[in-house]
Amino acid sequence: MRFGIFMAPFHSPVGQDPTSAYERDLDVLRLLDKLGYDEAWIGEHHSCGHEIIPDPMIFIAHAANHTRHIRLGTGVVSLPYHNPLWVADRALFLDHLTRGRFMLGLGPGALPTDATMIGIGLEEQRGALEHDTDVLMALLRGETVSARTDRYTLVDARTQLTPFSDFDIAVAAIASPTGPRTAAKKGLGLLSVGATARDGFDALALHWDVMEQRAPEFGHRADRAAWRLVGPMHLAETREQAIRDVRFGLDAFCEYTQEVVAAPHFRAAGSTFEERVAWVNETGLGVIGTPDEAIAQVERLDKQSGGFGAYLLMHHEWARPEATAKSYELFARYVKPRFQGSTERLRRAEQYGRDRWRELDRRQADAIQAATERHRKERT
């Protein structure tokens, strides 16, 4: 299983300096790179004042020079907002600039206020995603495309670059089947966002049922290894410490989802801090607690979903930067190895050392006892 983050990013409450907020986001990516996380997905938003990266591709190009190993993806490009030709060009460009560390995430757009500002309705967004993905994939394959919609016109359009790598492409799925329908049609990966709560498993089941039913119709196989689940966590050595940590920013985050974002698919429950902690922990949405609780959460998701390829921590600023860094370190130290098998040989080596030590200790004790007995006999 792979692990990474899904970074909108959330900077709540409004009023923080954006320059320093971007630097904190970059610090997180640097830390994850050092800790051995596999991937990070960066969002695109244009309104509401809290999620303040308008172009994930620019941010990825910047972050690529500050990291060495972690793969960086758009989480997601709101495809109906853009001309697919330019998305294809920029994706191929980033694939080269990052030497194969780029991933392309696609979606219809999560904030209705973004779409409203450019005159796109909710229903148009959903329908546009599948059509535009068809166009985009043809362009990425090097085909010549002509297409006309109310949003763009392409006339014998083609890309100049061939890809540097066979980079991952995934489609976001929140509540509706639009994402899995599009992913299944084109043989792409799936990003299930905010469906980790126990009640959300209806959505997860729907997502994967659509994938398995529709993919064969287009000659593809639904691949669970390309399925990514997104959920929030904050970890500390004790649950009590984790709850104290998130007093810093959980309320501001929840108020944003309740009072600002016109997106009912991810709206926090509760009006008090205690109710909001319960919304995370008791619904199964995520974990404010310990590494052991994080392990149990991933195990539950793996069992109930039937298996998936990657778990992405939803990045937030519920805690101060130093506590957030500690949370990522605890996850890397104790949770990741449980699902990646990276410590199995170390444990076997340790057990070998213990067994050998016992054997050598026993032999040494026997030798000392024998020498003592010989000495006693010699004296008598």
Coordinates of C-alpha atoms in Angstrom, one line a residue:
M1 CA 0.0 0.0 0.0
R2 CA 1.2 3.5 -0.9
F3 CA 0.8 6.6 1.3
G4 CA 0.7 10.3 0.7
I5 CA -1.4 13.4 1.1
F6 CA -4.2 15.3 -0.5
M7 CA -3.5 19.0 -0.1
A8 CA -6.3 21.4 -1.0
P9 CA -4.7 23.3 0.8
F10 CA -6.9 24.5 3.7
H11 CA -5.7 27.7 5.4
S12 CA -8.4 28.6 7.9
P13 CA -9.3 31.1 9.2
V14 CA -9.0 33.7 6.4
G15 CA -6.6 36.5 7.3
Q16 CA -3.3 34.6 7.2
D17 CA -0.5 35.9 5.1
P18 CA -0.7 33.8 1.8
T19 CA 3.1 33.9 1.2
S20 CA 3.9 32.3 4.5
A21 CA 1.0 29.9 4.0
Y22 CA 2.5 28.7 0.7
E23 CA 5.8 28.3 2.4
R24 CA 4.2 26.0 5.1
D25 CA 2.7 23.9 2.3
L26 CA 6.1 23.6 0.8
D27 CA 7.6 22.7 4.2
V28 CA 5.1 19.8 4.4
L29 CA 6.1 18.4 1.0
R30 CA 9.8 18.7 2.0
L31 CA 9.1 16.8 5.2
L32 CA 7.1 14.1 3.5
D33 CA 9.8 13.6 0.9
K34 CA 12.3 13.0 3.7
L35 CA 10.0 10.7 5.6
G36 CA 9.5 8.4 2.5
Y37 CA 5.9 9.2 1.6
D38 CA 5.0 8.1 -1.9
E39 CA 2.9 10.9 -3.3
A40 CA 1.2 14.3 -2.8
W41 CA -1.8 15.7 -4.7
I42 CA -2.3 19.5 -4.9
G43 CA -5.7 21.1 -5.4
E44 CA -7.1 23.9 -7.6
H45 CA -9.5 26.4 -6.2
H46 CA -10.4 30.0 -7.1
S47 CA -12.9 31.3 -4.5
C48 CA -13.9 31.3 -0.9
G49 CA -10.5 32.4 0.4
H50 CA -9.4 29.3 2.3
E51 CA -8.0 27.0 -0.4
I52 CA -5.6 29.3 -2.0
I53 CA -3.6 27.4 -4.7
P54 CA -5.2 28.4 -8.1
D55 CA -2.8 26.5 -10.3
P56 CA -1.5 23.2 -8.9
M57 CA 0.8 22.7 -11.9
I58 CA 2.7 25.9 -11.1
F59 CA 3.0 24.8 -7.5
I60 CA 4.2 21.3 -8.5
A61 CA 6.9 22.8 -10.8
H62 CA 8.1 24.9 -7.8
A63 CA 7.9 22.0 -5.3
A64 CA 9.7 19.6 -7.6
N65 CA 12.9 21.6 -7.1
H66 CA 12.5 21.3 -3.3
T67 CA 12.0 17.6 -3.2
R68 CA 13.8 14.5 -4.6
H69 CA 11.6 11.4 -4.5
I70 CA 8.0 12.1 -3.7
R71 CA 5.6 12.0 -6.7
L72 CA 3.5 15.2 -7.2
G73 CA 0.0 15.3 -8.7
T74 CA -2.8 17.7 -9.4
G75 CA -5.5 17.0 -6.9
V76 CA -7.2 17.9 -9.1
V77 CA -7.3 20.0 -12.3
S78 CA -10.9 21.1 -12.7
L79 CA -11.0 20.1 -16.3
P80 CA -14.2 21.8 -17.4
Y81 CA -12.6 25.2 -16.5
H82 CA -9.8 24.7 -19.0
N83 CA -9.0 24.0 -22.7
P84 CA -8.0 20.3 -22.8
L85 CA -5.2 21.1 -25.2
W86 CA -3.4 23.3 -22.7
V87 CA -3.9 20.8 -19.9
A88 CA -2.4 18.1 -22.1
D89 CA 0.6 20.4 -23.0
R90 CA 1.3 21.3 -19.4
A91 CA 0.9 17.8 -18.1
L92 CA 3.5 16.5 -20.6
F93 CA 5.7 19.5 -19.8
L94 CA 5.6 18.7 -16.1
D95 CA 6.3 15.0 -16.8
H96 CA 9.5 16.1 -18.4
L97 CA 10.5 18.7 -15.8
T98 CA 9.9 16.3 -12.9
R99 CA 11.6 13.4 -14.8
G100 CA 8.5 11.2 -14.3
R101 CA 7.4 12.3 -10.8
F102 CA 4.3 14.0 -12.1
M103 CA 0.7 12.6 -11.8
L104 CA -2.4 14.0 -13.3
G105 CA -5.6 14.2 -11.3
L106 CA -8.8 15.3 -13.0
G107 CA -12.2 16.4 -11.7
P108 CA -15.3 18.5 -12.5
G109 CA -14.5 21.2 -9.9
A110 CA -15.4 20.9 -6.2
L111 CA -16.4 24.5 -5.4
P112 CA -19.6 25.6 -7.0
T113 CA -18.5 29.3 -6.5
D114 CA -15.5 28.6 -8.9
A115 CA -17.8 27.4 -11.6
T116 CA -20.3 30.2 -11.0
M117 CA -17.7 32.9 -11.7
I118 CA -17.1 31.5 -15.2
G119 CA -20.7 30.8 -16.0
I120 CA -20.7 27.0 -15.7
G121 CA -23.6 25.2 -14.0
L122 CA -23.4 22.2 -11.8
E123 CA -25.0 19.8 -14.3
E124 CA -22.8 21.1 -17.1
Q125 CA -19.7 20.4 -15.0
R126 CA -20.5 16.8 -14.5
G127 CA -21.3 16.1 -18.2
A128 CA -18.3 18.1 -19.3
L129 CA -15.8 16.0 -17.3
E130 CA -16.4 12.8 -19.3
H131 CA -16.4 14.6 -22.7
D132 CA -13.3 16.7 -21.9
T133 CA -11.5 13.6 -20.5
D134 CA -12.1 11.9 -23.9
V135 CA -10.6 14.8 -25.7
L136 CA -7.7 15.1 -23.2
M137 CA -6.7 11.4 -23.4
A138 CA -6.7 11.6 -27.2
L139 CA -4.4 14.6 -27.1
L140 CA -2.1 12.8 -24.6
R141 CA -1.9 9.8 -27.0
G142 CA -0.7 12.2 -29.7
E143 CA -3.9 12.1 -31.8
T144 CA -5.1 15.1 -33.8
V145 CA -8.4 16.3 -32.4
S146 CA -11.1 18.7 -33.6
A147 CA -13.9 19.4 -31.1
R148 CA -16.4 22.2 -30.4
T149 CA -18.2 23.0 -27.1
D150 CA -19.7 26.1 -25.5
R151 CA -16.4 26.4 -23.6
Y152 CA -13.7 25.8 -26.2
T153 CA -13.0 25.0 -29.9
L154 CA -10.2 22.7 -31.1
V155 CA -9.2 22.6 -34.8
D156 CA -6.8 19.9 -35.8
A157 CA -5.2 20.3 -32.3
R158 CA -2.2 18.2 -31.3
T159 CA 0.5 18.3 -28.7
Q160 CA 4.2 18.7 -29.5
L161 CA 5.7 16.6 -26.8
T162 CA 5.7 12.9 -26.2
P163 CA 5.5 11.9 -22.5
F164 CA 8.7 11.3 -20.5
S165 CA 7.0 8.5 -18.6
D166 CA 3.8 6.5 -18.4
F167 CA 2.5 8.8 -15.6
D168 CA -0.5 8.0 -13.5
I169 CA -3.9 9.7 -14.3
A170 CA -6.7 9.5 -11.8
V171 CA -10.2 11.0 -11.6
A172 CA -11.8 12.4 -8.4
A173 CA -14.9 10.8 -7.0
I174 CA -16.9 12.4 -4.2
A175 CA -20.6 11.5 -4.2
S176 CA -21.9 11.2 -7.7
P177 CA -20.9 8.3 -10.1
T178 CA -19.4 10.9 -12.6
G179 CA -15.8 10.2 -11.5
P180 CA -15.9 6.4 -11.6
R181 CA -17.8 6.4 -14.9
T182 CA -15.1 8.6 -16.5
A183 CA -12.3 6.6 -14.9
A184 CA -13.7 3.3 -16.0
K185 CA -14.3 4.5 -19.6
K186 CA -10.7 5.5 -20.0
G187 CA -9.0 2.9 -17.8
L188 CA -7.8 5.5 -15.3
G189 CA -7.3 5.5 -11.5
L190 CA -9.8 6.7 -9.0
L191 CA -9.5 9.2 -6.1
S192 CA -12.3 8.8 -3.6
V193 CA -12.5 11.9 -1.5
G194 CA -14.3 12.1 1.9
A195 CA -16.0 8.7 1.7
T196 CA -14.1 7.1 4.6
A197 CA -16.9 7.6 7.2
R198 CA -18.8 4.4 7.9
D199 CA -21.9 5.9 6.3
G200 CA -19.7 6.9 3.3
F201 CA -19.1 3.3 2.4
D202 CA -22.3 3.4 0.3
A203 CA -20.4 5.9 -1.8
L204 CA -17.3 3.7 -1.9
A205 CA -19.3 0.7 -2.9
L206 CA -21.0 2.7 -5.6
H207 CA -17.7 4.0 -6.9
W208 CA -16.2 0.6 -7.2
D209 CA -19.3 -1.1 -8.5
V210 CA -19.4 1.5 -11.4
M211 CA -15.7 0.9 -12.1
E212 CA -16.1 -2.9 -12.2
Q213 CA -19.3 -2.8 -14.3
R214 CA -18.2 -0.1 -16.8
A215 CA -14.5 -0.8 -17.3
P216 CA -15.0 -4.1 -19.3
E217 CA -17.4 -2.3 -21.6
F218 CA -14.5 -0.3 -22.9
G219 CA -11.9 -3.0 -22.8
H220 CA -10.4 -2.1 -19.4
R221 CA -9.9 -3.8 -16.1
A222 CA -10.7 -1.9 -12.9
D223 CA -7.4 -2.0 -10.9
R224 CA -7.7 -1.7 -7.2
A225 CA -4.0 -0.7 -7.0
A226 CA -4.9 2.5 -8.8
W227 CA -7.7 3.3 -6.3
R228 CA -6.8 6.0 -3.7
L229 CA -8.9 6.8 -0.6
V230 CA -8.6 10.2 1.1
G231 CA -9.3 10.9 4.8
P232 CA -8.2 13.2 7.6
M233 CA -6.0 12.3 10.5
H234 CA -4.0 14.0 13.3
L235 CA -1.8 11.8 15.4
A236 CA 0.1 12.2 18.7
E237 CA 1.5 9.8 21.4
T238 CA -1.9 9.8 23.2
R239 CA -5.4 10.6 22.1
E240 CA -5.6 13.3 24.7
Q241 CA -2.6 15.0 23.3
A242 CA -4.0 14.8 19.7
I243 CA -7.2 16.4 20.9
R244 CA -5.3 19.2 22.6
D245 CA -3.3 19.7 19.4
V246 CA -6.4 20.2 17.2
R247 CA -7.9 22.9 19.4
F248 CA -5.6 25.1 17.4
G249 CA -7.5 24.9 14.1
L250 CA -10.3 22.2 14.0
D251 CA -13.1 24.7 14.7
A252 CA -11.9 27.1 11.9
F253 CA -11.8 24.3 9.4
C254 CA -15.3 23.0 10.4
E255 CA -16.8 26.5 10.3
Y256 CA -15.4 26.9 6.7
T257 CA -17.1 23.7 5.6
Q258 CA -20.3 24.7 7.4
E259 CA -20.7 28.4 6.6
V260 CA -18.6 29.2 3.5
V261 CA -18.4 26.3 1.1
A262 CA -21.5 25.4 -0.8
A263 CA -20.4 21.8 -0.9
P264 CA -22.7 19.5 1.1
H265 CA -20.6 16.4 0.3
F266 CA -18.0 17.5 2.9
R267 CA -19.7 19.5 5.6
A268 CA -18.6 19.1 9.2
A269 CA -21.1 18.2 11.9
G270 CA -21.5 19.9 15.3
S271 CA -21.2 23.4 16.7
T272 CA -18.9 22.7 19.6
F273 CA -15.3 21.6 19.6
E274 CA -16.2 18.3 21.3
E275 CA -19.0 17.6 18.7
R276 CA -16.5 18.2 15.9
V277 CA -13.9 15.8 17.4
A278 CA -16.7 13.3 17.5
W279 CA -17.6 14.0 13.9
V280 CA -14.1 12.9 12.9
N281 CA -13.6 10.0 15.3
E282 CA -17.0 8.5 15.9
T283 CA -18.3 8.5 12.3
G284 CA -15.1 6.8 11.1
L285 CA -14.3 9.7 8.9
G286 CA -10.8 9.9 10.2
V287 CA -8.6 9.8 13.3
I288 CA -7.7 12.3 16.0
G289 CA -5.7 10.0 18.1
T290 CA -2.7 7.6 18.1
P291 CA -0.8 5.6 15.5
D292 CA -2.6 2.5 16.7
E293 CA -5.9 4.1 16.0
A294 CA -4.6 5.1 12.5
I295 CA -3.6 1.5 11.9
A296 CA -7.1 0.3 12.8
Q297 CA -8.7 2.9 10.5
V298 CA -6.6 1.8 7.5
E299 CA -7.3 -1.8 8.3
R300 CA -11.0 -1.2 8.5
L301 CA -11.0 0.7 5.2
D302 CA -9.0 -2.0 3.5
K303 CA -11.4 -4.7 4.7
Q304 CA -14.6 -2.9 4.1
S305 CA -13.6 -1.5 0.6
G306 CA -12.3 -4.9 -0.6
G307 CA -8.8 -3.4 -1.0
F308 CA -7.3 -0.3 -2.5
G309 CA -3.8 0.9 -3.5
A310 CA -3.1 4.1 -1.6
Y311 CA -4.3 6.0 1.4
L312 CA -4.0 9.8 1.2
L313 CA -4.0 11.8 4.4
M314 CA -6.1 14.9 3.8
H315 CA -3.8 17.7 4.7
H316 CA -5.2 20.4 7.1
E317 CA -4.0 22.8 9.6
W318 CA -6.0 21.6 12.6
A319 CA -2.8 21.8 14.7
R320 CA 0.3 24.0 14.8
P321 CA 3.0 23.3 12.2
E322 CA 5.3 21.5 14.7
A323 CA 2.4 19.3 15.9
T324 CA 1.4 18.6 12.3
A325 CA 5.0 17.6 11.5
K326 CA 5.0 15.3 14.5
S327 CA 1.8 13.7 13.3
Y328 CA 3.3 12.9 9.9
E329 CA 6.4 11.6 11.5
L330 CA 4.4 9.2 13.8
F331 CA 2.4 8.0 10.8
A332 CA 5.6 7.3 8.8
R333 CA 7.3 5.6 11.7
Y334 CA 4.5 3.4 13.0
V335 CA 1.7 3.2 10.4
K336 CA 3.3 3.0 7.0
P337 CA 5.5 0.0 7.9
R338 CA 2.5 -2.1 8.9
F339 CA 1.1 -2.0 5.4
Q340 CA 4.3 -1.9 3.4
G341 CA 6.2 -4.8 4.9
S342 CA 9.3 -2.6 5.2
T343 CA 10.2 -3.8 8.7
E344 CA 9.5 -7.6 8.3
R345 CA 13.1 -8.5 7.6
L346 CA 14.3 -6.2 10.4
R347 CA 12.0 -8.0 12.8
R348 CA 13.2 -11.4 11.6
A349 CA 16.8 -10.2 12.0
E350 CA 16.1 -9.0 15.5
Q351 CA 14.5 -12.3 16.4
Y352 CA 17.5 -14.1 15.0
G353 CA 19.7 -12.0 17.2
R354 CA 17.6 -12.8 20.3
D355 CA 17.6 -16.5 19.6
R356 CA 21.3 -16.6 18.9
W357 CA 21.9 -14.5 22.1
R358 CA 19.9 -17.0 24.1
E359 CA 21.8 -19.9 22.6
L360 CA 25.2 -18.3 23.1
D361 CA 24.2 -17.2 26.6
R362 CA 23.2 -20.8 27.4
R363 CA 26.4 -22.1 26.0
Q364 CA 28.5 -19.6 27.9
A365 CA 26.6 -20.5 31.1
D366 CA 27.2 -24.2 30.4
A367 CA 30.9 -23.5 29.8
I368 CA 31.2 -21.5 33.0
Q369 CA 29.4 -24.2 34.9
A370 CA 31.7 -26.9 33.4
A371 CA 34.8 -24.9 34.2
T372 CA 33.6 -24.4 37.8
E373 CA 33.0 -28.0 38.2
R374 CA 36.4 -28.9 36.8
H375 CA 38.0 -26.4 39.2
R376 CA 36.1 -27.9 42.1
K377 CA 37.2 -31.4 41.2
E378 CA 40.8 -30.4 40.8
R379 CA 40.8 -28.8 44.3
T380 CA 39.4 -31.9 45.9

